XYZ file of C-alpha atoms in Angstrom:
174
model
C 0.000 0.000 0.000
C 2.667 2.217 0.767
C 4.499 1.582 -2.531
C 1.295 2.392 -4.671
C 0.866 5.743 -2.672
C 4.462 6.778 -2.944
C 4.398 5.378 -6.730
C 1.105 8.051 -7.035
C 3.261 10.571 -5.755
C 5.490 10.573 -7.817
C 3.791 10.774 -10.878
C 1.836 13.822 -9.266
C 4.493 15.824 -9.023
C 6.221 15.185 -12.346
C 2.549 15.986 -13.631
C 2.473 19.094 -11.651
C 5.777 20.141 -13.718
C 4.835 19.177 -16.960
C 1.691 20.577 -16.849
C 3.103 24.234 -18.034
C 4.786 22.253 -20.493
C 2.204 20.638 -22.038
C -0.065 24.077 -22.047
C 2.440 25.690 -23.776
C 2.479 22.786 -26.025
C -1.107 23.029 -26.622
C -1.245 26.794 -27.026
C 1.302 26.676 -29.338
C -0.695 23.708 -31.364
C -3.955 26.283 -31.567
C -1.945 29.090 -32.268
C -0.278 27.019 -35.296
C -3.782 26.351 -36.609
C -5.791 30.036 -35.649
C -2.747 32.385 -35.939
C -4.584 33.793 -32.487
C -3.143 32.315 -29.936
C -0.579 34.314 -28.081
C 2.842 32.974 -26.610
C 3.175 31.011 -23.397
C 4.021 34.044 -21.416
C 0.495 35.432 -22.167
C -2.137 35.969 -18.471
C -4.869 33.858 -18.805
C -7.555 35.162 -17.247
C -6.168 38.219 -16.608
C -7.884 40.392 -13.480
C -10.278 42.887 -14.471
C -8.107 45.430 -12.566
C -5.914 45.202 -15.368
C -8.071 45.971 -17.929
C -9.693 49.102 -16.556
C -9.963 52.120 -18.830
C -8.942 50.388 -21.858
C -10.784 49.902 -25.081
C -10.412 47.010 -27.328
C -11.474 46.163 -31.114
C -12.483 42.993 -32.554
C -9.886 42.564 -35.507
C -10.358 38.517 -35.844
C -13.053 36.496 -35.571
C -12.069 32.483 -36.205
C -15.042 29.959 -36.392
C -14.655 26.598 -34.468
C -12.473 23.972 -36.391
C -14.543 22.328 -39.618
C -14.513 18.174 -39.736
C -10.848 18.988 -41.353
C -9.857 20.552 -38.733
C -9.413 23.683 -40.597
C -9.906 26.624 -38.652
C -11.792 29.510 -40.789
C -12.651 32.999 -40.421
C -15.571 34.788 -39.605
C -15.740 38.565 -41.864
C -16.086 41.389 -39.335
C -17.664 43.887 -41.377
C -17.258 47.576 -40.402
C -20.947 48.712 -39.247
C -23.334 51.471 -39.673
C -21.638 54.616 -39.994
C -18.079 52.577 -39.749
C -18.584 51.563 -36.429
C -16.418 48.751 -35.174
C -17.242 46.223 -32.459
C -15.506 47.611 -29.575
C -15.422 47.044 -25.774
C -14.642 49.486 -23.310
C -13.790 48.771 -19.729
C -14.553 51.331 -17.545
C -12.475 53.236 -14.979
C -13.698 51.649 -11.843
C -13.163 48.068 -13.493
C -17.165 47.056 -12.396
C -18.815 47.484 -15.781
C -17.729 47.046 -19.575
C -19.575 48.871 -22.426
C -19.532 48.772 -26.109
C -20.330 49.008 -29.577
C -21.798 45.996 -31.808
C -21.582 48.123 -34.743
C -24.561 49.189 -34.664
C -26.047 48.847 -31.239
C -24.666 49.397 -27.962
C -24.670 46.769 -25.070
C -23.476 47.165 -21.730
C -22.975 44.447 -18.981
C -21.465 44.354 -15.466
C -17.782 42.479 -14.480
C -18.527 39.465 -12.204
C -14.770 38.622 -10.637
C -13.959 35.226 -8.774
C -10.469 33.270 -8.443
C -10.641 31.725 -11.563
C -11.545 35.264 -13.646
C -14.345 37.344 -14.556
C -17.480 36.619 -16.400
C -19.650 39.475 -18.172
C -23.278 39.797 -16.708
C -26.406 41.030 -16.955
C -26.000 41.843 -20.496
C -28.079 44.716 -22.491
C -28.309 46.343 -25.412
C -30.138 48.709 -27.212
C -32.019 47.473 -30.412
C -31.897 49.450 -33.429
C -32.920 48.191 -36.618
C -29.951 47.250 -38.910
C -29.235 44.839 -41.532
C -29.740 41.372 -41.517
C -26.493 39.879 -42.123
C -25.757 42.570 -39.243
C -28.042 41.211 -37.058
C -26.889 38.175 -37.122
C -23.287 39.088 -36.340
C -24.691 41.643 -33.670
C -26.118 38.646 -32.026
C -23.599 35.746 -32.070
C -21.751 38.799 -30.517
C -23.399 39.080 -27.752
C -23.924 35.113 -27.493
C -19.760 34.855 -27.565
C -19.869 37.129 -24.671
C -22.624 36.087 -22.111
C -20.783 32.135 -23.273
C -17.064 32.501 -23.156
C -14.261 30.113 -21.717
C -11.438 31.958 -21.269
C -9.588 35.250 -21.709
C -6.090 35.350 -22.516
C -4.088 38.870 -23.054
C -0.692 39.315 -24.163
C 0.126 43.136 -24.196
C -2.577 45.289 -26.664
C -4.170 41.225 -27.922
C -7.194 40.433 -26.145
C -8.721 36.746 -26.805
C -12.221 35.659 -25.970
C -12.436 31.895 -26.506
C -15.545 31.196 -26.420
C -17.182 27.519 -24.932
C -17.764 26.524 -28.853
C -14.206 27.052 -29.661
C -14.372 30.431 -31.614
C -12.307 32.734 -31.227
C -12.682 36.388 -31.204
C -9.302 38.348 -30.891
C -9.063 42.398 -29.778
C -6.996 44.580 -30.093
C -5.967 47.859 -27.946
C -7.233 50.693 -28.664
C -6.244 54.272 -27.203
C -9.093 55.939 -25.391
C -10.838 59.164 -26.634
């Protein structure tokens, strides 16, 4: 019995050092396929503190992988009057805001050990186009259903529970 524990332990703890290994590993394997993925040295989960008063664009937008395991992209089309989707975190780090491109939503920051989560989610609801619509809202579905977060200086990565993958970048505030 003793053996068998001792035997346990030590594959625990040469788990518990490979394990940064083999995340790099993986992140590296995504980041070869979605050209998103930032280098091991990126936060996960960053705390919200560090993201107050900053303003971030959505410049990529890659779908799940097909049965190929191709990973393809989503087009982010500029919106009414050129608006891009944008969101803003505000000074106090409690509340984010944003743009859709052509409605604006605003939520509250929800922080626990593991991260923050975006909640109680609104937006306004002007008319636009259909194929805007449609982007407007798996927008706002990618953001009430993310995974993760992952920032590596002015990148910003929402990876959402469906595998897509919506990347940000910094923006200076106006």
């Amino acid at each position: 019995m003793i053996a068998k524990s001792s035997h346990s332990n030590y594959i625990r703890s040469h788990i518990n050092k490979l394990f940064p290994l083999i995340a790099c590993l993986g992140l590296g394997l995504l980041g070869g396929c979605a050209n998103v993925i930032p280098p091991c040295g990126a936060k996960i989960s960053p705390p919200s503190s560090e993201l107050k008063n900053t303003k971030w664009e959505l410049t990529r937008w890659n779908l799940p992988p097909n049965s190929n395991g191709e990973v393809r992209t989503r087009q982010i089309p500029q919106g009414d009057a050129s608006n891009p989707i944008q969101i803003i975190f505000d000074a106090n780090g409690q509340r984010v805001s944003g743009s859709t491109g052509c409605n604006r939503f605003t939520a509250t920051l929800d922080e626990d050990a593991r991260g923050f989560s975006l909640k109680q989610i609104a937006s306004t609801k002007m008319a636009c186009s259909p194929q805007r619509m449609e982007l407007e809202n798996d927008f706002l579905y990618e953001l009430n259903d993310y995974r993760s977060i992952v920032r590596n200086g002015d990148q910003l990565l929402m990876i959402g529970t469906d595998r897509e993958v919506l990347r940000f970048t910094q923006k200076q505030n106006k």
